[in-house]
Structure formats: structure tokens, C-alpha cells
């Protein structure tokens, strides 16, 4: 009996060791990125002139590191209206993925909201989705002749709608926020 | 010790099953002996299974002693402490015998005469398929038996055990229900499923135990640290789910169980088959047990609106084969649990602004639907278990359990363009092998108990598109002993255990997130000591001290990511050290002729208590999230549990069951997170039995919950919840005679008044009310 007992201990132990070899965790974690890591604003004066570009990079996207400082400066001249576009990219993918096209393809589910902090600077969405609701990938920024001078910020918020309906007249996101960044500009 | 506040139905069952309650003063040590014979020929039957179940006044827990008749058909069971016992005898080829034997009569030989029959096995479960633990006498233990589970089964396993004292649940709507024992949950509450530690990413509060509620014949809850028998994750308590042993005699039988829930329009169907008439080559006669369960639930319904996307679906199956031979028993069990469940849409926030908006927006009605959209979870848990029990001389047993578990968890969120939403945000695959060996030894110098060893190897893969925890390897080994000494009215228990754990995390560097590789090893000691003293025949008291420890889990050390539903950004801390607890608990048990009362009080100090401390907001490209960092402090948990019943009239019984928990951060004096609100349940129940109706009962109860104002500040949990009261009604019977069958039937109405309320432990309480009225119909038909 003693003999058979020790056999019973040994057999499952051997089985355990044998099976422990399979299904282990040696697979490196890793995955497909869903990220938007870079947002680019481009402003072109409607009367002609050089386009200005500002970029905010956040290589870890939803990760714990805060977005990096903005590169490129935006200088908004009083009395000028700018044509603007926004570009969303996954810059950590190789090659870099343009997410803007996907947002456009799903225009009925998305909207970009803009908020300028300066009195006298008005941002207006100029493109629409399939149901004639604002989309926001294209916009104009009108800087009034009497707009307050100095530093200002423009908040860019990409909202997507799933359970909640997209309402064309809404002035803020009522869906879920995919992007929420603040760009700096100056009004000289 | 038990709470004898066990559910009303169990009390009923006891009252009915043991109609002759002891009145006389009797010496505590009794025995039963008898002979098993063929009713026709009066020939002795050898190797009949003899079960002696003591339950009722003197012991808190039903205790089952199992033996076999010898060559002369004789059996003898000693050291019984109740005036009556239930004697259940079965043998291959005979109808089983089930009777109550009064031990107060003089020494008589009980003659059990079995009638030959190609029988169907009785549906009543007598033994669970794992060794009962030896804590019951001094620890606070409550149990639900198969009949009670069948009569009170909820939408999930958590909902079924919520009725026990000291137990609460963290709810994510109707579909996710996580047990909380004495204020602790998740990685501090171990779920044992058929003798295996359930390894299903239990650290997440929104990760419910992946167990089929129909595939449970007994559920036992140990309140307080039980780390000696179960290991470090039992620091807060244990939920044991046991299945009945595979039958070793009888033809094929089974049952069909149907549960219908009006609130979520849930339909659940479970079919079980069992028998012992399978003959396999080489193995000979083999017992089997099969079960298949399916549930489909739609959106839950609060009094004014449906809860969007809270439906779920389950498809579960299990198959077991067992042999019972002279050397002992062997059993192979394979089971799979698969669920898909929705997460409340409103609770899913893109960032903190979205969350604030969801908090302040009026709950939207959403149409009823069985559909499950984003966000959602798909989880499958597969288990294989091999168990061998070797019966040795003098009642000793050797038990070996090998288990393999594979947990596949996919969580889908709702961010970004559509194509991303079909890739799981989190995809975790967890592989676990475990091997346990236990020796229940014969009494030595008055001590009897269990010595055991336990080994576990685990690997985790992180695959999804977002990072939450890294892949890791975990190795764990343990050696323990739990012993009990009884002399006269005193009984002592002592236990000790050493664990060694090694945790190796894999490096992650992608998507701008880095998580380092590293190996940490911990060694720790657990111990417990307790004593129970029977002051009088009706009254006994017990005291227990338990020392426990728990090393930090991988999520506590390395988490980086946003938690669905609360939009909180969790950050792990790799430097965390093990938490250590020292708990003291006292229990008082009274078993009078009319009054049955159980009370427990405890104080549990946890040094280095690991919890989420609010920190600076985390800024991401998606906006700001409230930041939480896993940190340590010194905590204390104190509480009182009370459970009692009073026989007002012959057929009328009043019950009460109350729970109070106070969790405090000792360094700041602030309350701890996630402590259940004070609650008491008061009920009235009338019972009876007749040939046609079976053992019927009808009852009404009210659950009263006090306002939870002990909430930590500085977080979204800083919102107190109001008190509330709910009314529940239930009526049912076991063994209703209908069309030549005995049917178990129960009808319950939970939240009968459709009251609007939000429980503090409901994770959706920031957004919506808890579910309203729920009419539940449960029918079980044997065949």
C-alpha cells in the first residue's frame, strides 16, 4: 500500500510538470494599436498667405504619460479668416495610419468640436455628414478685427456617437470622447 | 460556525426532516449501529453505502459520516451529537432507504431492509465531492444546500449567496455580481469550485466568478481568513461551490430545471443526467453526471427605465465520470462556462468629462432588447479536474486533486472608429495547473485533522489592443496542517501553513507604454488557533485568532489603464509589499427549543493593506482621467453579524439576519472603499407538508439598508447612497405531486413594491437605479 501511495503522488506531479510546459505565458504581450497619437491643426489665411501648422504628439495615446508639448505655433491675425483642417493619425504604427479617413468614412457617428478661448475668435464647422449634420474635419476660424490680443487656446474634441444620437445642433459632445486636446495660439 | 441564519428554506427543510425535536437532556455522545439486509431474503448486503447525517440542534452544520456495511451487512458509526440522525442507505440493485433514527432510544440495532429494484437515485444530495474542511466548528461558516439553492437561485451565483450573513455583492447590473465577504472582495476572497481554486482573473471587480449556478449542489461561505487551508487569497474569506459526488449505484436519472426572471425576461434551462450504469472496457462500472445549462437575459429594468445593454447569455456544460472501488474513488470532471455580457452603455465613458456628463444626465430609457452591443465581455472558462481519494485504514483518507483551468477573457470597448471595436480592448488568457494532496489522518493523541500540500503553476497572456496588465508566470507551493482536538465540551483547532510564491512579469514596450520584466519571490506564514466551548447543551461560544498574509497581485503591481464603468485610471506599483492581517473573531451559538441564534463579531487588522489611493489626474490624448495608484496603508475591519430565528407558532417562524461592517484606514481614520452598507433582513415564514403539496412554505421578508455615509473623500465614490427598504415574497414547495411526478416549485417576488434605490456596492449607482420588481419562477422536475 505504501508503494502504491507513493506512485499516486508521483504520477500527478509528473503530469503537472509535463503540462506546465504547454500553455505558458511566454507569448510576448503586444497588440494591434487603435491609437490616435498625433493631432495636427492646419490654418490657411483665406486672403492668401502661408499655412500654419501645429502638432500635438502623445506617443502613448491613452497611456499614463501626458501629451507632449505642442510643436509649431499658431498666430492668428486680427481681421483674418482662416480655413482650417484637422488630421488624426496613429504615428506609432508603421507605416503611420491616417485615422482622419476613417472618421470621414463614419461621419454619421463622429463630430469634431472646437472651442476658442478668445473673445472675437469664432470657429465654425464647414463640412457635413451624410445627413447634413456638422462633421468638423474642416472649419473656419474667423478672427474679429477687435478680437482680444494675447495668448489663447483652442480645444479640439473628437466625439463619437453610438447609443446616443448625433444631434446636429448640439454644441458639445453628448457621445463618447475619443480625443480631447488643447492647442495654444496667439493673437498679436 | 454557522450561521444558522441560513436561508429560510433550509430551516424549513430541517424542521420538516426532523419532526421529532429533542426535548430530553441527553449525554452528548451517541452512536448508531445496524445491519443492512435484503428485504425479501433477509440476506446481509455487504458494501452498501451508509450515510449518517446529523443536523439540527446540537451541530451547526449538517455533518455527514459515510461508511460501508461489512461482510455481515453491519455498520457502526460513533461520536454522534444529535438526538436524531438521518440514515441513508443505498446499494447497487436496491431502492435506497432514507429515514430518521431517534438515538435517544436504548441501544437498538437498526435493521435496514432494502427492496430490490432497478432504482433511480434519490435526487437529494448527501455528500459533496470534496473533503469538508475542518473549520466549521470555530470559524463563521454558512452554507446553502442543494434544495435551498434550487429554491433561491438568482440570476448569478453572487445573487444566490447574497442572502447569507456577512456576504454582500458588488453588482454591475444583473449580469455581474461579485461576492464581498466582511467588506473584502476580489483578490481577497477565494472561490473554490469543486475543490479547485477558481482562477478567472478574479482581481477585477467586474470579473464575476465563471461558475454555472445550476452546477452547484452546495455552497459554503467561510467568513474571515481561511488561508491555512486555502492559501493567501483566502485572506477575506472563501466561497466554496461543491458538486454532488458522481453516483456509484443506480440507473439513469436526472432533472430538468427551469428558471424564469421577469425583470430581465431571463429564461434559464438546465438539464442534468446522472447514473452509475455505464460499463466501460477496462474500467468496469462507471458512474456519470452530465449537465448542460443555457441562460438568456435581456436588459434589466429599473422602475422607470430599462438599463441599456445589460443583457447576458450563458452556455455551460459539465461532464463527470467516477469509479468507486474498494481502494477508494476516482473522478474526472470536465466543465466549460461561457458567457457574453453587456456593460451599461452610460457607464462607459471616453474621459472624465464624459463621466461627469453621464453622472448628471437623467437616465435614458432604452428599449428592451436581448441584444448585446459594445461595451461587452466574452469570457470562457474551461476546467479539467482529476480527483482520486484513497480510503485507508481507521477512517483515514488520502486525496489528490489535479486541475487544469483555461480562462479566456475578452473585453470590448467603444472607442475609436468602428473597425477597432471588433478587436478586444483587453484580451487575457490565463492557464493554471494545480495539484493538491491532502491526508486526513486518524486521531493521534486526541488530535485529528488534515495535512496537505499544494502546488500551482500559472501563466497569463495579454493580447488585446490595449494594455492593462502584463503577461506573467506565477509559481506557488504550500505545505499546511489543520488539526482539531476534542475533549468533553471543549474543542480546539490549530492550523499552520507556509506558502512560497514566485511572480515573473514579462516586459511590455509598445504603444508608448512600458512595463518592466522582473521576478519577485515571497514566502509567508499563516496560522490560526481557535477554541469552542459548549457552555450548555444549547449554547456554545467560540473564539478564533487567524494570522494571514497576501502578496500583491500582478494588477496591483503593474496595472496601467482605464477601468470601464468608472473612468478611473489605475496605476500599479511594483514595489508593493505583502499585506498581513491579524484577525480575532468570536461567535456565539444558541439552539433553544424555539429560538436559534448565531452571532459573530470580529476585528481584523491588515497592515500594508493594498488599495487604490486617489492621485493626480492622468492626462491623455483622450482628455483627463481621475488617477488612482495602488498604495498601502494600515487598515482595520470590524463587524458584527447576527442571524436568528424564532418559532412563533408551530407553523410560523420569524427570522432575522443582520450585517454591520466598519472599514477604517488606521493612518488617516478615513473609511475604506467598497464597504457594504449596514443591513438587516426580517422575515416571517409559514410551513407545512401534505401528501399532495409536498413540503410547502410561504414567506415575506424585508431588507432594510441604512444610508452609507462612511465613504472616502476625494473620489467619485464620495457620493453617499441613501438607505432603502425592499420587500420580498416567496412561496413554494418541494415535492409537489403532479402527473405522477414530484416537482419542486418556487415563486419569488424580489423588490415587490418596485422601489427605486441605489445600493452603495452597485457600480452603476452613479448613473442609474438598481433593478425593480423581479418575479422569479423556478421549476425542477426529476426524471
PDB file of C-alpha atoms in Angstrom, chain B residues 424-602:
ATOM      1  CA  UNK B 424     -10.941  43.262 -27.904  1.00  0.00           C
ATOM      2  CA  UNK B 425      -9.568  46.128 -25.873  1.00  0.00           C
ATOM      3  CA  UNK B 426      -8.376  43.637 -23.316  1.00  0.00           C
ATOM      4  CA  UNK B 427      -7.753  40.044 -24.174  1.00  0.00           C
ATOM      5  CA  UNK B 428      -6.298  37.944 -21.387  1.00  0.00           C
ATOM      6  CA  UNK B 429      -5.636  34.229 -21.475  1.00  0.00           C
ATOM      7  CA  UNK B 430      -4.875  32.571 -18.191  1.00  0.00           C
ATOM      8  CA  UNK B 431      -3.607  28.994 -17.872  1.00  0.00           C
ATOM      9  CA  UNK B 432      -3.497  27.347 -14.476  1.00  0.00           C
ATOM     10  CA  UNK B 433      -2.308  23.934 -13.375  1.00  0.00           C
ATOM     11  CA  UNK B 434      -2.740  22.891  -9.798  1.00  0.00           C
ATOM     12  CA  UNK B 435      -2.015  19.828  -7.757  1.00  0.00           C
ATOM     13  CA  UNK B 436      -3.252  19.285  -4.226  1.00  0.00           C
ATOM     14  CA  UNK B 437      -2.627  16.353  -1.946  1.00  0.00           C
ATOM     15  CA  UNK B 438      -4.317  16.012   1.415  1.00  0.00           C
ATOM     16  CA  UNK B 439      -4.109  13.371   4.081  1.00  0.00           C
ATOM     17  CA  UNK B 440      -6.917  13.165   6.611  1.00  0.00           C
ATOM     18  CA  UNK B 441      -5.221  11.242   9.343  1.00  0.00           C
ATOM     19  CA  UNK B 442      -6.531   9.091  12.156  1.00  0.00           C
ATOM     20  CA  UNK B 443      -6.698  10.598  15.646  1.00  0.00           C
ATOM     21  CA  UNK B 444      -3.318  10.859  17.341  1.00  0.00           C
ATOM     22  CA  UNK B 445      -3.182  11.870  20.970  1.00  0.00           C
ATOM     23  CA  UNK B 446      -6.695  13.157  20.565  1.00  0.00           C
ATOM     24  CA  UNK B 447      -5.907  15.298  17.518  1.00  0.00           C
ATOM     25  CA  UNK B 448      -7.396  14.595  14.152  1.00  0.00           C
ATOM     26  CA  UNK B 449      -7.068  16.651  11.055  1.00  0.00           C
ATOM     27  CA  UNK B 450      -5.629  17.180   7.653  1.00  0.00           C
ATOM     28  CA  UNK B 451      -2.093  17.624   6.416  1.00  0.00           C
ATOM     29  CA  UNK B 452      -1.687  18.805   2.876  1.00  0.00           C
ATOM     30  CA  UNK B 453       0.455  20.226   0.170  1.00  0.00           C
ATOM     31  CA  UNK B 454      -0.500  22.374  -2.739  1.00  0.00           C
ATOM     32  CA  UNK B 455       1.252  23.455  -5.937  1.00  0.00           C
ATOM     33  CA  UNK B 456       0.170  25.826  -8.649  1.00  0.00           C
ATOM     34  CA  UNK B 457       1.683  26.971 -11.932  1.00  0.00           C
ATOM     35  CA  UNK B 458       0.049  29.793 -13.823  1.00  0.00           C
ATOM     36  CA  UNK B 459       0.719  31.740 -16.980  1.00  0.00           C
ATOM     37  CA  UNK B 460      -1.049  34.835 -18.275  1.00  0.00           C
ATOM     38  CA  UNK B 461      -1.055  36.215 -21.792  1.00  0.00           C
ATOM     39  CA  UNK B 462      -2.013  39.793 -22.581  1.00  0.00           C
ATOM     40  CA  UNK B 463      -3.101  40.056 -26.184  1.00  0.00           C
ATOM     41  CA  UNK B 464      -5.671  42.838 -26.669  1.00  0.00           C
ATOM     42  CA  UNK B 465      -5.161  46.162 -28.380  1.00  0.00           C
ATOM     43  CA  UNK B 466      -4.726  47.989 -25.108  1.00  0.00           C
ATOM     44  CA  UNK B 467      -2.554  47.273 -22.131  1.00  0.00           C
ATOM     45  CA  UNK B 468      -3.982  46.654 -18.705  1.00  0.00           C
ATOM     46  CA  UNK B 469      -1.757  44.061 -17.047  1.00  0.00           C
ATOM     47  CA  UNK B 470       1.390  42.394 -18.420  1.00  0.00           C
ATOM     48  CA  UNK B 471       1.821  38.732 -19.205  1.00  0.00           C
ATOM     49  CA  UNK B 472       3.235  36.820 -16.269  1.00  0.00           C
ATOM     50  CA  UNK B 473       4.207  33.465 -14.783  1.00  0.00           C
ATOM     51  CA  UNK B 474       3.250  32.511 -11.269  1.00  0.00           C
ATOM     52  CA  UNK B 475       4.538  29.577  -9.261  1.00  0.00           C
ATOM     53  CA  UNK B 476       3.151  28.733  -5.899  1.00  0.00           C
ATOM     54  CA  UNK B 477       3.810  25.961  -3.405  1.00  0.00           C
ATOM     55  CA  UNK B 478       2.435  25.332   0.053  1.00  0.00           C
ATOM     56  CA  UNK B 479       2.527  22.966   2.989  1.00  0.00           C
ATOM     57  CA  UNK B 480      -0.131  23.037   5.688  1.00  0.00           C
ATOM     58  CA  UNK B 481      -1.799  21.245   8.553  1.00  0.00           C
ATOM     59  CA  UNK B 482      -5.169  21.858  10.154  1.00  0.00           C
ATOM     60  CA  UNK B 483      -5.870  19.889  13.323  1.00  0.00           C
ATOM     61  CA  UNK B 484      -8.737  19.538  15.735  1.00  0.00           C
ATOM     62  CA  UNK B 485      -8.789  18.320  19.310  1.00  0.00           C
ATOM     63  CA  UNK B 486     -11.969  17.491  21.185  1.00  0.00           C
ATOM     64  CA  UNK B 487     -12.331  16.698  24.836  1.00  0.00           C
ATOM     65  CA  UNK B 488     -15.676  16.853  26.566  1.00  0.00           C
ATOM     66  CA  UNK B 489     -17.234  20.216  25.918  1.00  0.00           C
ATOM     67  CA  UNK B 490     -14.072  21.776  24.601  1.00  0.00           C
ATOM     68  CA  UNK B 491     -12.835  21.619  21.094  1.00  0.00           C
ATOM     69  CA  UNK B 492      -9.649  23.237  19.841  1.00  0.00           C
ATOM     70  CA  UNK B 493      -8.428  23.811  16.324  1.00  0.00           C
ATOM     71  CA  UNK B 494      -4.997  24.844  15.201  1.00  0.00           C
ATOM     72  CA  UNK B 495      -3.585  25.337  11.757  1.00  0.00           C
ATOM     73  CA  UNK B 496      -0.355  26.437  10.148  1.00  0.00           C
ATOM     74  CA  UNK B 497       0.745  26.946   6.585  1.00  0.00           C
ATOM     75  CA  UNK B 498       3.771  28.096   4.648  1.00  0.00           C
ATOM     76  CA  UNK B 499       3.481  29.433   1.119  1.00  0.00           C
ATOM     77  CA  UNK B 500       6.152  30.261  -1.411  1.00  0.00           C
ATOM     78  CA  UNK B 501       5.200  32.347  -4.442  1.00  0.00           C
ATOM     79  CA  UNK B 502       7.260  33.429  -7.376  1.00  0.00           C
ATOM     80  CA  UNK B 503       5.874  36.021  -9.787  1.00  0.00           C
ATOM     81  CA  UNK B 504       7.661  36.790 -13.057  1.00  0.00           C
ATOM     82  CA  UNK B 505       6.279  39.534 -15.248  1.00  0.00           C
ATOM     83  CA  UNK B 506       7.109  39.888 -18.909  1.00  0.00           C
ATOM     84  CA  UNK B 507       8.362  43.135 -20.321  1.00  0.00           C
ATOM     85  CA  UNK B 508       5.992  45.179 -22.422  1.00  0.00           C
ATOM     86  CA  UNK B 509       7.035  48.080 -24.595  1.00  0.00           C
ATOM     87  CA  UNK B 510       4.570  49.080 -27.218  1.00  0.00           C
ATOM     88  CA  UNK B 511       2.160  51.883 -27.918  1.00  0.00           C
ATOM     89  CA  UNK B 512       4.360  54.110 -25.823  1.00  0.00           C
ATOM     90  CA  UNK B 513       3.628  52.061 -22.713  1.00  0.00           C
ATOM     91  CA  UNK B 514       6.438  50.287 -20.964  1.00  0.00           C
ATOM     92  CA  UNK B 515       6.147  47.699 -18.243  1.00  0.00           C
ATOM     93  CA  UNK B 516       9.309  46.119 -16.914  1.00  0.00           C
ATOM     94  CA  UNK B 517      10.186  42.462 -16.605  1.00  0.00           C
ATOM     95  CA  UNK B 518      11.018  41.191 -13.174  1.00  0.00           C
ATOM     96  CA  UNK B 519      10.796  38.303 -10.766  1.00  0.00           C
ATOM     97  CA  UNK B 520       9.733  38.591  -7.176  1.00  0.00           C
ATOM     98  CA  UNK B 521       9.550  35.802  -4.656  1.00  0.00           C
ATOM     99  CA  UNK B 522       7.660  35.856  -1.398  1.00  0.00           C
ATOM    100  CA  UNK B 523       7.485  33.416   1.465  1.00  0.00           C
ATOM    101  CA  UNK B 524       4.824  33.732   4.104  1.00  0.00           C
ATOM    102  CA  UNK B 525       3.291  32.035   7.066  1.00  0.00           C
ATOM    103  CA  UNK B 526      -0.364  31.725   8.031  1.00  0.00           C
ATOM    104  CA  UNK B 527      -1.666  30.356  11.257  1.00  0.00           C
ATOM    105  CA  UNK B 528      -4.897  30.072  13.146  1.00  0.00           C
ATOM    106  CA  UNK B 529      -5.937  28.923  16.542  1.00  0.00           C
ATOM    107  CA  UNK B 530      -9.403  28.606  17.945  1.00  0.00           C
ATOM    108  CA  UNK B 531     -11.474  27.032  20.607  1.00  0.00           C
ATOM    109  CA  UNK B 532     -15.144  26.199  21.006  1.00  0.00           C
ATOM    110  CA  UNK B 533     -16.764  25.630  24.379  1.00  0.00           C
ATOM    111  CA  UNK B 534     -20.209  24.159  24.884  1.00  0.00           C
ATOM    112  CA  UNK B 535     -21.479  26.026  27.936  1.00  0.00           C
ATOM    113  CA  UNK B 536     -24.758  24.175  27.985  1.00  0.00           C
ATOM    114  CA  UNK B 537     -26.477  21.792  25.672  1.00  0.00           C
ATOM    115  CA  UNK B 538     -27.990  24.742  23.824  1.00  0.00           C
ATOM    116  CA  UNK B 539     -25.262  27.300  23.990  1.00  0.00           C
ATOM    117  CA  UNK B 540     -21.728  27.357  22.804  1.00  0.00           C
ATOM    118  CA  UNK B 541     -19.142  30.002  22.215  1.00  0.00           C
ATOM    119  CA  UNK B 542     -16.055  30.027  20.062  1.00  0.00           C
ATOM    120  CA  UNK B 543     -13.058  32.258  19.685  1.00  0.00           C
ATOM    121  CA  UNK B 544     -10.559  32.254  16.851  1.00  0.00           C
ATOM    122  CA  UNK B 545      -7.363  34.104  16.039  1.00  0.00           C
ATOM    123  CA  UNK B 546      -6.059  34.000  12.492  1.00  0.00           C
ATOM    124  CA  UNK B 547      -2.865  35.325  11.021  1.00  0.00           C
ATOM    125  CA  UNK B 548      -2.865  35.691   7.249  1.00  0.00           C
ATOM    126  CA  UNK B 549      -0.845  37.316   4.526  1.00  0.00           C
ATOM    127  CA  UNK B 550      -1.219  38.018   0.847  1.00  0.00           C
ATOM    128  CA  UNK B 551       1.423  39.144  -1.643  1.00  0.00           C
ATOM    129  CA  UNK B 552       0.486  41.842  -4.163  1.00  0.00           C
ATOM    130  CA  UNK B 553      -1.094  40.554  -7.362  1.00  0.00           C
ATOM    131  CA  UNK B 554       0.122  41.447 -10.833  1.00  0.00           C
ATOM    132  CA  UNK B 555      -2.598  44.029 -11.374  1.00  0.00           C
ATOM    133  CA  UNK B 556      -1.735  45.747  -8.121  1.00  0.00           C
ATOM    134  CA  UNK B 557       1.904  45.912  -9.162  1.00  0.00           C
ATOM    135  CA  UNK B 558       1.669  46.681 -12.882  1.00  0.00           C
ATOM    136  CA  UNK B 559      -1.780  47.919 -13.877  1.00  0.00           C
ATOM    137  CA  UNK B 560      -1.805  50.789 -16.350  1.00  0.00           C
ATOM    138  CA  UNK B 561      -5.116  51.622 -17.871  1.00  0.00           C
ATOM    139  CA  UNK B 562      -8.620  52.899 -17.612  1.00  0.00           C
ATOM    140  CA  UNK B 563     -11.269  50.926 -15.826  1.00  0.00           C
ATOM    141  CA  UNK B 564     -14.514  50.657 -17.695  1.00  0.00           C
ATOM    142  CA  UNK B 565     -17.522  51.992 -15.929  1.00  0.00           C
ATOM    143  CA  UNK B 566     -15.720  54.306 -13.594  1.00  0.00           C
ATOM    144  CA  UNK B 567     -13.299  56.063 -15.982  1.00  0.00           C
ATOM    145  CA  UNK B 568     -10.617  55.752 -13.351  1.00  0.00           C
ATOM    146  CA  UNK B 569      -7.031  55.462 -14.423  1.00  0.00           C
ATOM    147  CA  UNK B 570      -5.299  52.754 -12.396  1.00  0.00           C
ATOM    148  CA  UNK B 571      -1.562  52.686 -11.913  1.00  0.00           C
ATOM    149  CA  UNK B 572       0.239  49.772 -10.311  1.00  0.00           C
ATOM    150  CA  UNK B 573       3.232  49.968  -8.031  1.00  0.00           C
ATOM    151  CA  UNK B 574       5.835  47.234  -8.470  1.00  0.00           C
ATOM    152  CA  UNK B 575       7.330  47.986  -5.060  1.00  0.00           C
ATOM    153  CA  UNK B 576       4.267  46.924  -3.078  1.00  0.00           C
ATOM    154  CA  UNK B 577       4.960  44.520  -0.232  1.00  0.00           C
ATOM    155  CA  UNK B 578       2.677  41.761   1.090  1.00  0.00           C
ATOM    156  CA  UNK B 579      -0.192  42.752   3.331  1.00  0.00           C
ATOM    157  CA  UNK B 580      -0.501  40.952   6.659  1.00  0.00           C
ATOM    158  CA  UNK B 581      -3.606  40.540   8.734  1.00  0.00           C
ATOM    159  CA  UNK B 582      -4.300  39.535  12.276  1.00  0.00           C
ATOM    160  CA  UNK B 583      -7.922  38.843  12.982  1.00  0.00           C
ATOM    161  CA  UNK B 584      -9.843  37.973  16.099  1.00  0.00           C
ATOM    162  CA  UNK B 585     -13.367  36.707  15.978  1.00  0.00           C
ATOM    163  CA  UNK B 586     -15.847  35.447  18.491  1.00  0.00           C
ATOM    164  CA  UNK B 587     -19.037  33.551  17.823  1.00  0.00           C
ATOM    165  CA  UNK B 588     -21.979  32.632  19.997  1.00  0.00           C
ATOM    166  CA  UNK B 589     -24.455  29.939  19.048  1.00  0.00           C
ATOM    167  CA  UNK B 590     -27.709  29.236  20.784  1.00  0.00           C
ATOM    168  CA  UNK B 591     -30.001  26.353  19.874  1.00  0.00           C
ATOM    169  CA  UNK B 592     -33.106  26.524  22.014  1.00  0.00           C
ATOM    170  CA  UNK B 593     -36.403  24.808  21.534  1.00  0.00           C
ATOM    171  CA  UNK B 594     -37.862  27.890  19.860  1.00  0.00           C
ATOM    172  CA  UNK B 595     -35.001  30.271  19.491  1.00  0.00           C
ATOM    173  CA  UNK B 596     -31.982  29.705  17.289  1.00  0.00           C
ATOM    174  CA  UNK B 597     -29.396  32.432  17.330  1.00  0.00           C
ATOM    175  CA  UNK B 598     -25.950  32.939  15.886  1.00  0.00           C
ATOM    176  CA  UNK B 599     -23.860  35.987  16.444  1.00  0.00           C
ATOM    177  CA  UNK B 600     -20.344  36.756  15.321  1.00  0.00           C
ATOM    178  CA  UNK B 601     -18.102  39.733  15.948  1.00  0.00           C
ATOM    179  CA  UNK B 602     -14.643  40.318  14.578  1.00  0.00           C
TER     180      UNK B 602
END
